mmCIF file of C-alpha atoms in Angstrom:
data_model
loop_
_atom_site.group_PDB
_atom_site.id
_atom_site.type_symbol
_atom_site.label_atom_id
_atom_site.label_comp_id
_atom_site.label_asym_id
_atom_site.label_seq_id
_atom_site.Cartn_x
_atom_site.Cartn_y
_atom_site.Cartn_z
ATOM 1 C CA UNK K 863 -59.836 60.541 -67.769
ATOM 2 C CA UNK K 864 -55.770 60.526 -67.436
ATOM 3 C CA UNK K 865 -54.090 57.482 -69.278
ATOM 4 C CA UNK K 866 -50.802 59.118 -68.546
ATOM 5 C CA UNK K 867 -48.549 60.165 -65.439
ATOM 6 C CA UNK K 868 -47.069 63.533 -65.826
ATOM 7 C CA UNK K 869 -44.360 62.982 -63.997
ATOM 8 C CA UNK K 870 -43.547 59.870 -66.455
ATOM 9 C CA UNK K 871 -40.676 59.567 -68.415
ATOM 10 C CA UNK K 872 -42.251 61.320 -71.854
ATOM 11 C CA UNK K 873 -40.243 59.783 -74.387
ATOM 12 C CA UNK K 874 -40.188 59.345 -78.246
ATOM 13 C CA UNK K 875 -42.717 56.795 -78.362
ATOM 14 C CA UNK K 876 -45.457 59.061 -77.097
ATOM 15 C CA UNK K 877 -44.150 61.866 -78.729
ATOM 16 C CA UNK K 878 -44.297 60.010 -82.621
ATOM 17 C CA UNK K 879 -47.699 58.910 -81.918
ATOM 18 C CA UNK K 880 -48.626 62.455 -80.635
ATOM 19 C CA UNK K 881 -47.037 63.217 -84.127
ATOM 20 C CA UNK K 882 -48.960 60.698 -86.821
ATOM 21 C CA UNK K 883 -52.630 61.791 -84.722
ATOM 22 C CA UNK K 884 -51.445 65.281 -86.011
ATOM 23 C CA UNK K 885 -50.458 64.157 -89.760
ATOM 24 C CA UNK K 886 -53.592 62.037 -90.070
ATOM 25 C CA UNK K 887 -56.013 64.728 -88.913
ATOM 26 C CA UNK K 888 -54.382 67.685 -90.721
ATOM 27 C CA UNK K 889 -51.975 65.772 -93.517
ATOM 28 C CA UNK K 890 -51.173 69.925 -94.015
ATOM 29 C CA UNK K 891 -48.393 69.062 -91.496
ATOM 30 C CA UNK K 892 -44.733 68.307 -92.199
ATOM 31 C CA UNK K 893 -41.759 67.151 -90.956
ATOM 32 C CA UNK K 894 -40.324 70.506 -91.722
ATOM 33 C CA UNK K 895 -43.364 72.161 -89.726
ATOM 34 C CA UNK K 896 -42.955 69.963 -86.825
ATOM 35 C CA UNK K 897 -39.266 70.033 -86.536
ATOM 36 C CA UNK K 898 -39.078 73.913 -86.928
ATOM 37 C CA UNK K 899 -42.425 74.335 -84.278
ATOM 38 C CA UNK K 900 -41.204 76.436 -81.553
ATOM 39 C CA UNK K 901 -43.996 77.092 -77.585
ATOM 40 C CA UNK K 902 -41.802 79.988 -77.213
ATOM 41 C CA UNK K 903 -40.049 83.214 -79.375
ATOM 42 C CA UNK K 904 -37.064 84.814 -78.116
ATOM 43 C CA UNK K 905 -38.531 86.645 -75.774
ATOM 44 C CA UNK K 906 -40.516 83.853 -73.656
ATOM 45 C CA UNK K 907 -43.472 84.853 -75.820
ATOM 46 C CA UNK K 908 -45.986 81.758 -76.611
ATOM 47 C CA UNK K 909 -46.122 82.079 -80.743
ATOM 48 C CA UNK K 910 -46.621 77.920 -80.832
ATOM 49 C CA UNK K 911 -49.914 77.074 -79.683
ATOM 50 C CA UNK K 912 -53.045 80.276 -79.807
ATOM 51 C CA UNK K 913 -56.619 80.040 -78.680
ATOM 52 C CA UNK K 914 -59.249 82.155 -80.610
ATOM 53 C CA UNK K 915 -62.671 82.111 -80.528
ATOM 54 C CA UNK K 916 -62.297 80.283 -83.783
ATOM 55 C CA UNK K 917 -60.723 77.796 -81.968
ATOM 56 C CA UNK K 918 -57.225 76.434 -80.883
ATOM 57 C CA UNK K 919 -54.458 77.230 -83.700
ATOM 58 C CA UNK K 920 -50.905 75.297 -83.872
ATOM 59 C CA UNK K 921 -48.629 77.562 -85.434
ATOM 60 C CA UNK K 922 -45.206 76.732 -87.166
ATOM 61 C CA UNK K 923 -43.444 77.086 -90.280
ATOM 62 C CA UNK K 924 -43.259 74.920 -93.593
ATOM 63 C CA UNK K 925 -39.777 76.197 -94.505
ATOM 64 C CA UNK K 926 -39.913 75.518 -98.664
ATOM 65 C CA UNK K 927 -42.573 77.579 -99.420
ATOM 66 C CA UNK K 928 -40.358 80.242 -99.141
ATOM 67 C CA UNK K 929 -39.966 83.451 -96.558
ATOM 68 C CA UNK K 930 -43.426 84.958 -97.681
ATOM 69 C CA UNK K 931 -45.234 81.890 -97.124
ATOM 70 C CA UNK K 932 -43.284 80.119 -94.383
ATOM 71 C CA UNK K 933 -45.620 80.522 -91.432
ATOM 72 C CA UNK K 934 -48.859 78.084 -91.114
ATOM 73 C CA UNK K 935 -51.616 78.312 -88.991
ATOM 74 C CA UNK K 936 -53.494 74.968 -88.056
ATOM 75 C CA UNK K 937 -56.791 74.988 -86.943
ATOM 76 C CA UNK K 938 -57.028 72.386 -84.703
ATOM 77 C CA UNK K 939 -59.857 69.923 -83.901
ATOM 78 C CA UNK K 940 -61.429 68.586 -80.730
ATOM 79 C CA UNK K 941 -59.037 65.533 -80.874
ATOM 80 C CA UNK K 942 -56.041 67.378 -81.968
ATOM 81 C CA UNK K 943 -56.407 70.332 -79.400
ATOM 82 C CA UNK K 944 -56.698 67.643 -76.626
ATOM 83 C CA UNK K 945 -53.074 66.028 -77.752
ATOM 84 C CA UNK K 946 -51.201 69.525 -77.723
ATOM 85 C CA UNK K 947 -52.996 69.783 -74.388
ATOM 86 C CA UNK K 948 -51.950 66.684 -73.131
ATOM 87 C CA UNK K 949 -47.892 67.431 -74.444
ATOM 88 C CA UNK K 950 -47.661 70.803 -72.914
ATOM 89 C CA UNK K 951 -48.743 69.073 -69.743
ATOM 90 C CA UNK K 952 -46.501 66.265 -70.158
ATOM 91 C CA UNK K 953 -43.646 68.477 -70.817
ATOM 92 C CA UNK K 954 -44.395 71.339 -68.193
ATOM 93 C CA UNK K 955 -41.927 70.019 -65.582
ATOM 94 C CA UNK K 956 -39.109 69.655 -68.372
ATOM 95 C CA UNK K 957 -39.311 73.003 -69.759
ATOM 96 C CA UNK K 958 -39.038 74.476 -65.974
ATOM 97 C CA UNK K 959 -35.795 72.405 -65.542
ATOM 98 C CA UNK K 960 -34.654 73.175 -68.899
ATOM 99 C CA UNK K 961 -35.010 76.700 -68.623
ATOM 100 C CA UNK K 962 -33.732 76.701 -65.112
ATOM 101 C CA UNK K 963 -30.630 75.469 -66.526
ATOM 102 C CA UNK K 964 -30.130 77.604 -69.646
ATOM 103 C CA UNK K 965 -30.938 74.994 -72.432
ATOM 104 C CA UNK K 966 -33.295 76.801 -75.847
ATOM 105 C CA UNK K 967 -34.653 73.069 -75.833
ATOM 106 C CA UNK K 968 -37.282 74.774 -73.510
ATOM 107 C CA UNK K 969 -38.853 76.885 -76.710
ATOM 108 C CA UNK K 970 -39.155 73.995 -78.991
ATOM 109 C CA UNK K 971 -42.986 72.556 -78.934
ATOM 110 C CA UNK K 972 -41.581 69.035 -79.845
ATOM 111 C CA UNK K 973 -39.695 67.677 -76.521
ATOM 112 C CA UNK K 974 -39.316 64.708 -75.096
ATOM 113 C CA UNK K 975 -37.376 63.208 -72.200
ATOM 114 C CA UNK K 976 -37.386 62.746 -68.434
ATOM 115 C CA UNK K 977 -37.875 65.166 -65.991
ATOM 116 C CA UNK K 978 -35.507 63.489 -63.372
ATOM 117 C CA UNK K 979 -31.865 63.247 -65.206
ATOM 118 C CA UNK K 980 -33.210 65.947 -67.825
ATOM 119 C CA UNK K 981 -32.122 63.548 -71.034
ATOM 120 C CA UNK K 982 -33.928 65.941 -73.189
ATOM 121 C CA UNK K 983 -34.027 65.870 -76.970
ATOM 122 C CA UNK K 984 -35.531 67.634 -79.534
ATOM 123 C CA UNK K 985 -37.827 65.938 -82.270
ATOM 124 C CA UNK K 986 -34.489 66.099 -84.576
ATOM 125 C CA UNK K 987 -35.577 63.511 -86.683
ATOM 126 C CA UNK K 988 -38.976 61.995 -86.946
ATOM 127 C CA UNK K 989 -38.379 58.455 -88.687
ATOM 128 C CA UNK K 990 -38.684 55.497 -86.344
ATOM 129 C CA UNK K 991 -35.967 53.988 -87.941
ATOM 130 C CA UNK K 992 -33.308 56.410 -86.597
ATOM 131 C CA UNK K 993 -34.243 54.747 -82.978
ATOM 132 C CA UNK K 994 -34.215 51.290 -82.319
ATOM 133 C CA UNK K 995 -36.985 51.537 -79.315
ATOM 134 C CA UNK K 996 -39.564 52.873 -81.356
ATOM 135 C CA UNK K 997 -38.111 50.528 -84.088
ATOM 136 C CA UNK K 998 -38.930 47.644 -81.868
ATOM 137 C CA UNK K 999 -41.932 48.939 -80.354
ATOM 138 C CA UNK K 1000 -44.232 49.011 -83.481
ATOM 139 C CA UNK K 1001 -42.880 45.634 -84.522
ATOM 140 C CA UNK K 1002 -44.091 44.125 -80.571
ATOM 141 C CA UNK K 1003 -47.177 45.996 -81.265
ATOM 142 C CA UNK K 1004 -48.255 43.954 -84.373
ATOM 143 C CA UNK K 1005 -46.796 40.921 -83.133
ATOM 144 C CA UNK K 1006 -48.510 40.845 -80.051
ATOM 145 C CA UNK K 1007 -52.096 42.721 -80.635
ATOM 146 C CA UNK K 1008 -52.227 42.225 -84.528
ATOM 147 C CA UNK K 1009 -51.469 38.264 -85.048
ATOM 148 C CA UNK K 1010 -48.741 39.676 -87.819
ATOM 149 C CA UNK K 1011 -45.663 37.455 -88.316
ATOM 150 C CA UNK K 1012 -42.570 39.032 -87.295
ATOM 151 C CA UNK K 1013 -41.023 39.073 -90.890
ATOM 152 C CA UNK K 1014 -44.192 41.510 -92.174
ATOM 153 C CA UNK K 1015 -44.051 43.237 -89.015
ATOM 154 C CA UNK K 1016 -40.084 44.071 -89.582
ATOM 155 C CA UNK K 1017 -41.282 45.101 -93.167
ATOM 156 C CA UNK K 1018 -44.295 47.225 -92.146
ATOM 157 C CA UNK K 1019 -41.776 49.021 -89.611
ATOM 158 C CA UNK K 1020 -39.152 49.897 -91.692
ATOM 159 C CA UNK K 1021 -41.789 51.905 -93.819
ATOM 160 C CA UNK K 1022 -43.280 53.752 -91.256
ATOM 161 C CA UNK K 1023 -42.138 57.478 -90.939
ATOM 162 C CA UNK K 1024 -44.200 60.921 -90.833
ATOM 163 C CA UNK K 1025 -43.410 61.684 -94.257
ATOM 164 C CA UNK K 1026 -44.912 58.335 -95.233
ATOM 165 C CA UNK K 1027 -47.925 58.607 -93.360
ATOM 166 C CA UNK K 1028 -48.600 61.753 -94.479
ATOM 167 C CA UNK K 1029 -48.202 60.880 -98.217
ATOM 168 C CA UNK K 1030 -50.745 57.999 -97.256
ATOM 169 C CA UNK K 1031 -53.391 60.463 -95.889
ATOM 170 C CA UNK K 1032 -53.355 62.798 -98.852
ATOM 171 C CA UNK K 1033 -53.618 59.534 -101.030
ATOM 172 C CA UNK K 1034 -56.396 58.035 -98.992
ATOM 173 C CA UNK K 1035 -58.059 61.794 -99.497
ATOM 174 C CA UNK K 1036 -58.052 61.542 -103.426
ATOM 175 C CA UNK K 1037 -59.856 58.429 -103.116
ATOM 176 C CA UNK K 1038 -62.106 59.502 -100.833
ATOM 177 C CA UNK K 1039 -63.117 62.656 -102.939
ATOM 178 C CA UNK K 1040 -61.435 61.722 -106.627
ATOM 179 C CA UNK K 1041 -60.232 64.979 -106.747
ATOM 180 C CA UNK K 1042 -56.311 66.269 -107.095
ATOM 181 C CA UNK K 1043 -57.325 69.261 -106.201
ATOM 182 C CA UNK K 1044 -59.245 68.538 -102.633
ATOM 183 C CA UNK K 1045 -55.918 66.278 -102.265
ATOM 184 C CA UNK K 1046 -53.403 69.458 -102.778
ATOM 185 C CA UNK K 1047 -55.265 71.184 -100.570
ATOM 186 C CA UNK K 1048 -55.516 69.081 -97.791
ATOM 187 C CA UNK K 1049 -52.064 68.445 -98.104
ATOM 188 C CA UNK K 1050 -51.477 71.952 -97.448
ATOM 189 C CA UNK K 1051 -49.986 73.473 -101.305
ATOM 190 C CA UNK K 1052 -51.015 76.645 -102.169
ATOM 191 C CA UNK K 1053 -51.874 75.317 -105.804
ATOM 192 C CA UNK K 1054 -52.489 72.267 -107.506
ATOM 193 C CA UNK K 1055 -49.279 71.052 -109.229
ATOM 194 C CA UNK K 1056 -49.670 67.908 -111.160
ATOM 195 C CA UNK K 1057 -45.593 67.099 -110.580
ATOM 196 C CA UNK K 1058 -45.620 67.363 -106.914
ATOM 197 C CA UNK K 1059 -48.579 65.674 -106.817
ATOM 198 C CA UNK K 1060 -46.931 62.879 -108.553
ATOM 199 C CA UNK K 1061 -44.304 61.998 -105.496
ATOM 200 C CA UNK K 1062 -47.770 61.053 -103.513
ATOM 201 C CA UNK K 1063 -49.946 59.323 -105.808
ATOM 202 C CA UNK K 1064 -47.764 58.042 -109.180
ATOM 203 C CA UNK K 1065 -49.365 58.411 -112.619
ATOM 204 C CA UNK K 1066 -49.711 54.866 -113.166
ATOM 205 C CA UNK K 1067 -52.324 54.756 -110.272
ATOM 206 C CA UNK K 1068 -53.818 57.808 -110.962
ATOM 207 C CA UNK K 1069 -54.886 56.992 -114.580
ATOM 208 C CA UNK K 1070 -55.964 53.327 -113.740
ATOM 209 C CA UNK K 1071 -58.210 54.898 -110.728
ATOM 210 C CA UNK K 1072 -59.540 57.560 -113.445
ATOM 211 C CA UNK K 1073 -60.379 54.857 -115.721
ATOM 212 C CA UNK K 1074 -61.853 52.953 -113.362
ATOM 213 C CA UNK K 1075 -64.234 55.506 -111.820
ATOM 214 C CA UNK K 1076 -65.106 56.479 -115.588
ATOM 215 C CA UNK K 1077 -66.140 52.992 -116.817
ATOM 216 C CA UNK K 1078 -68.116 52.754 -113.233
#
């Protein structure tokens, strides 16, 4: 069943939450991935998005891990295949018209905008608080269907950004499994490196959670 109208304006909203379903199913994903994901190459070739009989694969590049590394294939899952299906939908019409009229936005995977006045954008930055819409969507959101007051909701908000979210999964991963390891590698690092590790889950809460699950 449809919940959307493809001929809708597809903005940033839809395309952030499009975003964290990613992050949260394959916490592999970064910012750098996403905003460096392009549908098409140079030469109108589809290199973005590739269906094997593995499955569907998003395909995009994690830029620090250097030019022998850079490229990253996703193996996506039922959920996740649908939402790429659903944005290459959405943005069908706007890649036409942005093609048409000789803007590269067309190649980029990550659009949104309207299809009418052609107010496209790139996913240049994917914080919510560089936008005041989303900004003041989320906070509505837990206002209205949570019961949170508006001063936690402002709080919550100001924290919420696809690196964040990500660092969340990978932590809520380690508990899950008590393992750094399983939490590098759903997080995508080709080894397990206790110092990056530490910018996700600080050593203060990783030895009180080790002690803890010893003494239990």
């Amino acid at each position: 069943e449809h919940i959307y109208d493809i001929n809708s304006y597809f903005n940033r909203n839809v395309l952030f939450a499009i975003c964290i379903k990613l992050i949260l199913n394959h916490p592999e994903i970064t910012d750098s991935f996403i905003l460096n994901c392009l549908y098409y190459d140079e030469k109108d070739k589809i290199v973005g998005v590739k269906s094997t009989d593995q499955g569907k694969y998003l395909i995009g590049y994690k830029l620090r891990k250097g030019q022998g590394l850079a490229q990253q294939k996703i193996l996506l899952n039922e959920e996740t295949s649908k939402l790429i299906s659903i944005l290459l939908e959405m943005t069908s019409d706007i890649r036409k018209n942005l093609k048409h009229n000789n803007n590269p936005l067309y190649k980029k995977l990550f659009i949104s905008g309207s299809v009418n006045n052609l107010t496209v954008t790139d996913f240049l930055n994917p914080s919510f608080m560089v936008n005041k819409e989303p900004f003041n969507h989320i906070i509505n959101y837990l206002q209205e269907q949570q019961n949170i007051s508006y001063e936690d909701s402002v709080n919550f908000a100001r924290n919420v950004s696809l690196t964040k979210i990500r660092a969340s999964r990978g932590v809520q991963v380690y508990f899950e499994t008590q393992s750094t390891t399983k939490m590098a590698k759903a997080l995508g690092h080709t080894k397990y490196d206790p110092q990056l590790l530490s910018r996700y889950l600080p050593a203060p809460i990783l030895n009180f959670f080790q002690r803890r699950w010893i003494l239990l």
